[in-house]
Amino acid sequence: MRPGGFRELGPIGWAVNRLGARVTGKRDVHLFATLGHARRLFPAWLAYSGMMMPFGVLDRRTTELVILRIAHLRGSVYERAHHERIGAGVGLDDDEIARTTEDPSTAPWTDRLRAVLIAVDELVRTKDIADDTWARLSSHLNSSELVALVQLVAQYDGLATSLQVLRIQPDEPR
């Protein structure tokens, strides 16, 4: 699907796309310019997405590590490129970003991040979390964070699906 312009996106979608392009230094945010075709759905999706990132329950570093892991597991080049930049902006170093491509059960993470990333792998692969994984995860996250993690993974796994199915191409620099 081709990214839309003002006519396809309407004033809200077009304005969000232009603002996103300015912030990211791109000509166009193809994700916004494509999802914006669904004019009534787009503002609600944008608000929901914003409550996951950047205004989520989980801290920003954990959120970005989760998103990077999902992007890796799903082979989402678009999602990965955006969140490598965003992750660096919230303090992730190159090693941490690269480590999201490794098996979290053997990569050198803290116990908390290992539990989170193993849960991410299970959710993406099986759409469930094993009881023993949940128990480890629950020792590091409170109930609000547990719900937020499940919702974050569902959101970005679903976004990876949309990016793939709609064949959304990487954004072009200005």
Short mmCIF file of C-alpha atoms in Angstrom, two decimals:
data_model
loop_
_atom_site.label_atom_id
_atom_site.label_comp_id
_atom_site.label_asym_id
_atom_site.label_seq_id
_atom_site.Cartn_x
_atom_site.Cartn_y
_atom_site.Cartn_z
CA MET A 1 0.00 0.00 0.00
CA ARG A 2 1.35 3.40 -0.91
CA PRO A 3 1.71 6.10 1.75
CA GLY A 4 -1.03 8.70 1.45
CA GLY A 5 -0.94 12.45 1.13
CA PHE A 6 -3.31 15.10 2.44
CA ARG A 7 -6.25 13.81 0.35
CA GLU A 8 -5.95 10.24 1.67
CA LEU A 9 -4.97 11.05 5.25
CA GLY A 10 -7.12 14.08 5.98
CA PRO A 11 -5.93 16.99 8.11
CA ILE A 12 -5.17 15.00 11.29
CA GLY A 13 -3.26 12.17 9.62
CA TRP A 14 -1.40 14.57 7.36
CA ALA A 15 -0.41 16.86 10.28
CA VAL A 16 0.79 13.92 12.41
CA ASN A 17 2.80 12.60 9.49
CA ARG A 18 4.42 16.00 8.81
CA LEU A 19 5.28 16.47 12.49
CA GLY A 20 6.70 12.94 12.69
CA ALA A 21 8.79 13.55 9.59
CA ARG A 22 10.19 16.76 11.05
CA VAL A 23 11.07 15.09 14.38
CA THR A 24 12.72 12.08 12.72
CA GLY A 25 14.48 14.01 9.95
CA LYS A 26 12.67 12.03 7.25
CA ARG A 27 10.71 13.13 4.20
CA ASP A 28 7.71 11.13 5.35
CA VAL A 29 6.84 8.69 8.13
CA HIS A 30 5.60 5.85 5.95
CA LEU A 31 3.97 4.12 8.92
CA PHE A 32 1.79 7.16 9.68
CA ALA A 33 1.17 7.89 6.01
CA THR A 34 -0.04 4.33 5.49
CA LEU A 35 -2.02 3.67 8.68
CA GLY A 36 -3.53 7.14 8.26
CA HIS A 37 -5.57 5.82 5.32
CA ALA A 38 -7.91 4.50 8.03
CA ARG A 39 -8.82 8.05 9.09
CA ARG A 40 -11.12 7.23 12.00
CA LEU A 41 -8.89 4.47 13.35
CA PHE A 42 -5.57 6.32 13.08
CA PRO A 43 -6.03 8.88 15.92
CA ALA A 44 -7.19 6.17 18.32
CA TRP A 45 -4.28 3.90 17.33
CA LEU A 46 -1.87 6.81 17.78
CA ALA A 47 -3.21 7.57 21.27
CA TYR A 48 -3.05 3.91 22.29
CA SER A 49 0.47 3.56 20.87
CA GLY A 50 1.57 6.68 22.72
CA MET A 51 0.40 5.13 25.97
CA MET A 52 2.74 2.20 25.24
CA MET A 53 5.66 4.38 24.15
CA PRO A 54 6.74 7.01 25.14
CA PHE A 55 4.17 7.37 27.96
CA GLY A 56 4.06 3.75 29.08
CA VAL A 57 4.07 2.12 32.48
CA LEU A 58 7.44 0.43 31.93
CA ASP A 59 10.57 2.56 32.03
CA ARG A 60 11.77 3.81 28.63
CA ARG A 61 14.94 1.67 28.50
CA THR A 62 13.01 -1.54 29.18
CA THR A 63 10.34 -0.51 26.69
CA GLU A 64 12.91 0.04 23.95
CA LEU A 65 14.68 -3.26 24.68
CA VAL A 66 11.33 -5.05 24.43
CA ILE A 67 10.49 -3.35 21.13
CA LEU A 68 13.95 -4.08 19.70
CA ARG A 69 13.63 -7.74 20.68
CA ILE A 70 10.21 -7.97 19.02
CA ALA A 71 11.55 -6.29 15.88
CA HIS A 72 14.39 -8.81 15.78
CA LEU A 73 12.14 -11.82 16.32
CA ARG A 74 9.69 -10.62 13.66
CA GLY A 75 12.39 -9.53 11.18
CA SER A 76 10.88 -6.04 11.11
CA VAL A 77 13.52 -3.83 9.51
CA TYR A 78 11.30 -0.74 9.75
CA GLU A 79 10.53 -1.19 13.45
CA ARG A 80 14.14 -2.09 14.24
CA ALA A 81 15.60 0.97 12.49
CA HIS A 82 13.25 3.37 14.25
CA HIS A 83 13.80 1.89 17.68
CA GLU A 84 17.56 1.58 17.41
CA ARG A 85 17.56 5.38 17.05
CA ILE A 86 14.95 5.90 19.77
CA GLY A 87 16.71 3.43 22.08
CA ALA A 88 20.00 5.27 21.71
CA GLY A 89 18.13 8.47 22.53
CA VAL A 90 16.95 7.04 25.87
CA GLY A 91 20.43 5.85 26.82
CA LEU A 92 20.83 2.37 25.36
CA ASP A 93 24.39 1.79 24.21
CA ASP A 94 25.41 -0.01 21.01
CA ASP A 95 26.15 -3.23 22.91
CA GLU A 96 22.70 -3.32 24.54
CA ILE A 97 21.01 -2.65 21.20
CA ALA A 98 23.04 -5.39 19.49
CA ARG A 99 22.42 -7.82 22.39
CA THR A 100 18.67 -7.74 21.67
CA THR A 101 19.44 -10.06 18.75
CA GLU A 102 20.89 -12.71 21.09
CA ASP A 103 19.08 -15.42 23.04
CA PRO A 104 18.07 -13.64 26.26
CA SER A 105 18.50 -16.80 28.34
CA THR A 106 22.26 -16.75 27.65
CA ALA A 107 22.99 -13.08 26.90
CA PRO A 108 24.45 -10.99 29.75
CA TRP A 109 21.35 -9.21 31.05
CA THR A 110 20.35 -8.41 34.61
CA ASP A 111 17.94 -10.94 36.14
CA ARG A 112 15.07 -8.49 35.63
CA LEU A 113 15.80 -7.85 31.94
CA ARG A 114 16.47 -11.53 31.29
CA ALA A 115 13.03 -12.39 32.73
CA VAL A 116 11.38 -9.65 30.65
CA LEU A 117 13.07 -10.61 27.38
CA ILE A 118 12.45 -14.34 27.85
CA ALA A 119 8.77 -13.49 28.37
CA VAL A 120 8.86 -11.40 25.18
CA ASP A 121 10.23 -14.38 23.24
CA GLU A 122 7.52 -16.65 24.59
CA LEU A 123 4.74 -14.16 23.86
CA VAL A 124 5.88 -13.55 20.28
CA ARG A 125 6.49 -17.22 19.53
CA THR A 126 3.59 -18.89 21.37
CA LYS A 127 1.20 -16.04 22.29
CA ASP A 128 1.46 -17.20 25.90
CA ILE A 129 3.85 -17.16 28.87
CA ALA A 130 4.73 -20.39 30.68
CA ASP A 131 3.93 -20.53 34.38
CA ASP A 132 7.60 -20.72 35.44
CA THR A 133 8.46 -17.73 33.23
CA TRP A 134 5.51 -15.81 34.70
CA ALA A 135 6.70 -16.61 38.22
CA ARG A 136 10.21 -15.26 37.46
CA LEU A 137 8.74 -12.22 35.74
CA SER A 138 6.39 -11.55 38.68
CA SER A 139 9.34 -11.38 41.04
CA HIS A 140 10.61 -8.34 39.10
CA LEU A 141 7.45 -6.56 37.92
CA ASN A 142 4.36 -5.38 39.79
CA SER A 143 0.84 -6.10 38.50
CA SER A 144 0.63 -2.85 36.54
CA GLU A 145 3.97 -3.56 34.85
CA LEU A 146 2.94 -7.14 34.05
CA VAL A 147 -0.20 -5.96 32.26
CA ALA A 148 1.79 -3.22 30.51
CA LEU A 149 4.39 -5.72 29.28
CA VAL A 150 1.77 -8.03 27.80
CA GLN A 151 0.05 -5.09 26.10
CA LEU A 152 3.36 -3.67 24.82
CA VAL A 153 4.34 -6.98 23.26
CA ALA A 154 0.89 -7.43 21.73
CA GLN A 155 0.99 -3.89 20.31
CA TYR A 156 4.43 -4.15 18.72
CA ASP A 157 3.98 -7.73 17.53
CA GLY A 158 0.77 -6.55 15.86
CA LEU A 159 2.55 -3.52 14.45
CA ALA A 160 5.22 -5.79 12.95
CA THR A 161 2.38 -7.71 11.27
CA SER A 162 0.89 -4.50 9.87
CA LEU A 163 4.28 -3.33 8.60
CA GLN A 164 4.81 -6.65 6.83
CA VAL A 165 1.34 -7.13 5.38
CA LEU A 166 1.04 -3.53 4.18
CA ARG A 167 4.63 -3.69 2.81
CA ILE A 168 5.56 -0.42 4.51
CA GLN A 169 8.94 0.63 3.21
CA PRO A 170 11.70 2.29 5.28
CA ASP A 171 11.48 6.05 5.54
CA GLU A 172 13.74 8.11 3.32
CA PRO A 173 16.02 10.79 4.77
CA ARG A 174 15.37 14.39 3.82
#
